[in-house]
């Protein structure tokens, strides 16, 4: 019965209709047709709406079943974080009402999106998303930190604000996203905004139930056709892709202005709540890990946490219990390691690395996009990378302390208390739901029996028969009204909890904000100081560069040099390695990473096209600005393919066994001029011998 | 400075050798025709160079690249060095080294001396050794043979002497050749001494970077001297001389980077531990101010409200039964 009614809406009005109908039937002297009608109504009404679901969930996420544990197989690029876990941590007061409004308007679930944003229960649920996301994001952080090298996973809590355009926006509360990273992982634990649906099938994060919303993204340059999105919850895919596209636009705009700019994007969940930006990209199911350029889709699932873990949460040592680990976080972390193994880390991190290096060495920054074998470049890069490593290691201390403060501190203890209280509430409601279902079953049985009795008797009933029939009907009515009453009580239990929890939510939000703010303030002050010290040290050890990066003219394949190049230049034109941006007359924007001559792409290169509909990339050799030879083509919804190009025209499949030349591959780097560094440039006399000569 | 000062002190303990410049001049070189102005210029250059400071107190970071890991060092010290054929020779020369007087302090100059000797031979490939032998013979023809029993410190001092460097590069090459020859012939003994010293006090390796810098300085003098003798343009000895010079650039880069890393590691460790402490204290402070009762109150309130709901439900049930039993 439960499964039959699984997707049906529960409506209490059915019960009052049922009661009225039965009363009417009885008062009319149990006229057979009317009674039969009432019985039928009773049966169908109960069957349709009388049974309650018991807030069930899956014990193990699809995240776990579609992957297996694996270790990191790639070297970590120096100074680069492998994963940054982003989550909503706080809402500014000015943004609260907008957040409630958008939360009640843009919903994930089966119900209609029309809830009263001012209702306390809606607001409590909205607030609890923030609190729970804060807590459960740490579970994912912990699992990732266990699997990945030390200092390579960072936390990035976001503050939700009201933007100038009146829309919601989110900003990182720490510096974690200022460093280059390979993957950004957004995490939110979602709850449907209607407390009445708590026991139904709507997404819920309450007690032992968690509905994770996630997105895993790299920089768009590592996954051009999907705007960098690799895996995401279904409702977030188009929003996440829109954020990736916005990032690409910002990057192009900065490059056109001769800057290596750095911007962080809103949390995908916030973009979803705004409901404004959306970019369609190809999708594939979660278990498809092949070469198809499409986003792996994680369907919404309500995860039921480990029962034993839930029961021990409140006990001493509850902080050592992670109820989300087995059912979700562990599998999710394995997924992320798998994604890291299949991600082109150099492409994913190159933009962030160049931006970070530009903060202290602009001459070197753009050169790092492609790299070089020039000894002077390698010598200088080694210093820059070590400096970035130091900054990353430093910021990871902040992440570890945030984890410690939130998970192991009072905040974590409060959330665990809250989860335990919610679990108790939910269990109570589950118990009531089972009672309600039992009562409903009795009502149905009674009604069916009464119906059968009525149909089998003729009009000449004996007194005994009439009394027995009335008792049957009265029993059915009682059972029905009892089911209704239990249901009301179950709802009241949920409502009572949500209504009373509001001050505690406020308290927890305030603790969380104090904690992050204090951590960030302390870190920022010291970080600035550290950066100054490191940059001074870097400047003192500055090595000569044979070639420095500057800005000059660049074109795609026309004579007019309207584009901008950052990298090696000669006579005011792009010559050597770097990045160039330009725009075609039809509005298509093009960015090119590779080698150039006389202001045009020439040699190995990676060209990304952004037109109105999609983004795609070609990688291989360019001559006079045009693709020439075997090129690797990346398009949405298709696997990467090797094609042969002639003077910019795709002329067919590439010969079997051929290979596209990548500008990022050391094997194919053009020969560099090696500048001999004489000893007089390098030498310094150790003091030992200086003293000897005195 | 620390290394050489310690060396000097210990050498004085082991065998009184005068290390002042007068004594240094009392070498066969004193008769060399050197222009005073030229010497002063060289000394001025040296003074300027000395301004490049190196931390004398440091610990080697684990991540730093020891010069012993460079291909050059491995090649020479492990593969190409001929085991000492003459035990007597090695023991005789090593007896001039700083001695162990039973105190821990005495181990330091002893270790430094052995390590410096070993590091000086880095990069001396068989081809380069032939080059050294060639120019050593030229020197011997002019200045005579260096006595096999000449104390190593005297040899080092002669190499580092700016006057000799300018006036008699052949002699510098000959002295370096003597050192390299000793290091190669007695490699087994030197290695054994270093291993036993570090086994006794592992902290001795903390000075390795400074010792490497000192060795590199001497190797640099050798390279410059060879260049002054025209070895880099020599049809036979040119390639090995150039290769040696190139290896010095790599070694210099590695040493400078190791020094940068050491300084950076210190800053990093200081700031990370400072931050960690501050954040921990801040977390503790915030935790101590948290009002845990709020949640408990909320839960109690919810329970009270639930009890009221339960009562209401029971009353409702009673009313329903009453209505049913009373015929509606």
Short mmCIF file of N, CA and C in Angstrom, two decimals, chain A residues 207-208 309-315 413-427 497, chain B residues 295 299:
data_model
loop_
_atom_site.label_atom_id
_atom_site.label_comp_id
_atom_site.label_asym_id
_atom_site.label_seq_id
_atom_site.Cartn_x
_atom_site.Cartn_y
_atom_site.Cartn_z
N UNK A 207 17.22 15.21 10.21
CA UNK A 207 17.45 13.97 10.96
C UNK A 207 18.43 13.07 10.24
N UNK A 208 17.97 11.86 9.94
CA UNK A 208 18.88 10.91 9.30
C UNK A 208 18.76 10.93 7.78
N UNK A 309 25.24 5.18 13.55
CA UNK A 309 25.94 6.47 13.66
C UNK A 309 25.00 7.52 14.22
N UNK A 310 23.76 7.51 13.74
CA UNK A 310 22.79 8.50 14.21
C UNK A 310 22.52 8.34 15.71
N UNK A 311 22.49 7.10 16.13
CA UNK A 311 22.17 6.84 17.56
C UNK A 311 23.33 7.24 18.47
N UNK A 312 24.54 7.23 17.92
CA UNK A 312 25.69 7.56 18.78
C UNK A 312 26.12 9.01 18.63
N UNK A 313 25.45 9.75 17.76
CA UNK A 313 25.85 11.14 17.51
C UNK A 313 25.89 11.98 18.77
N UNK A 314 24.88 11.76 19.60
CA UNK A 314 24.74 12.63 20.77
C UNK A 314 25.60 12.18 21.94
N UNK A 315 26.10 10.97 21.84
CA UNK A 315 26.88 10.43 22.96
C UNK A 315 28.27 11.06 23.00
N UNK A 413 29.08 20.26 17.85
CA UNK A 413 28.32 19.57 18.89
C UNK A 413 26.84 19.96 18.80
N UNK A 414 26.62 21.25 18.53
CA UNK A 414 25.22 21.72 18.41
C UNK A 414 24.53 21.09 17.21
N UNK A 415 25.27 21.02 16.10
CA UNK A 415 24.65 20.42 14.91
C UNK A 415 24.34 18.95 15.19
N UNK A 416 25.27 18.29 15.86
CA UNK A 416 25.00 16.88 16.18
C UNK A 416 23.80 16.75 17.11
N UNK A 417 23.70 17.67 18.07
CA UNK A 417 22.52 17.67 18.95
C UNK A 417 21.25 17.88 18.12
N UNK A 418 21.40 18.81 17.18
CA UNK A 418 20.24 19.15 16.35
C UNK A 418 19.83 17.95 15.48
N UNK A 419 20.85 17.30 14.90
CA UNK A 419 20.56 16.13 14.06
C UNK A 419 19.89 15.05 14.90
N UNK A 420 20.37 14.89 16.14
CA UNK A 420 19.78 13.87 17.02
C UNK A 420 18.34 14.22 17.34
N UNK A 421 18.10 15.51 17.63
CA UNK A 421 16.73 15.95 17.94
C UNK A 421 15.83 15.76 16.72
N UNK A 422 16.38 16.09 15.56
CA UNK A 422 15.59 15.91 14.33
C UNK A 422 15.31 14.43 14.08
N UNK A 423 16.33 13.63 14.34
CA UNK A 423 16.18 12.19 14.13
C UNK A 423 15.08 11.65 15.04
N UNK A 424 15.08 12.14 16.28
CA UNK A 424 14.06 11.74 17.24
C UNK A 424 12.68 12.16 16.73
N UNK A 425 12.62 13.40 16.23
CA UNK A 425 11.35 13.91 15.69
C UNK A 425 10.89 13.07 14.52
N UNK A 426 11.85 12.78 13.63
CA UNK A 426 11.50 12.02 12.44
C UNK A 426 11.07 10.60 12.80
N UNK A 427 11.77 10.02 13.77
CA UNK A 427 11.42 8.67 14.19
C UNK A 427 10.02 8.65 14.80
N UNK A 497 8.70 21.23 16.01
CA UNK A 497 10.16 21.24 16.01
C UNK A 497 10.68 22.44 15.23
N UNK B 295 19.66 25.29 22.07
CA UNK B 295 19.13 24.13 21.36
C UNK B 295 18.33 23.24 22.31
N UNK B 299 14.48 22.13 21.94
CA UNK B 299 14.03 20.72 21.91
C UNK B 299 12.99 20.50 23.01
#
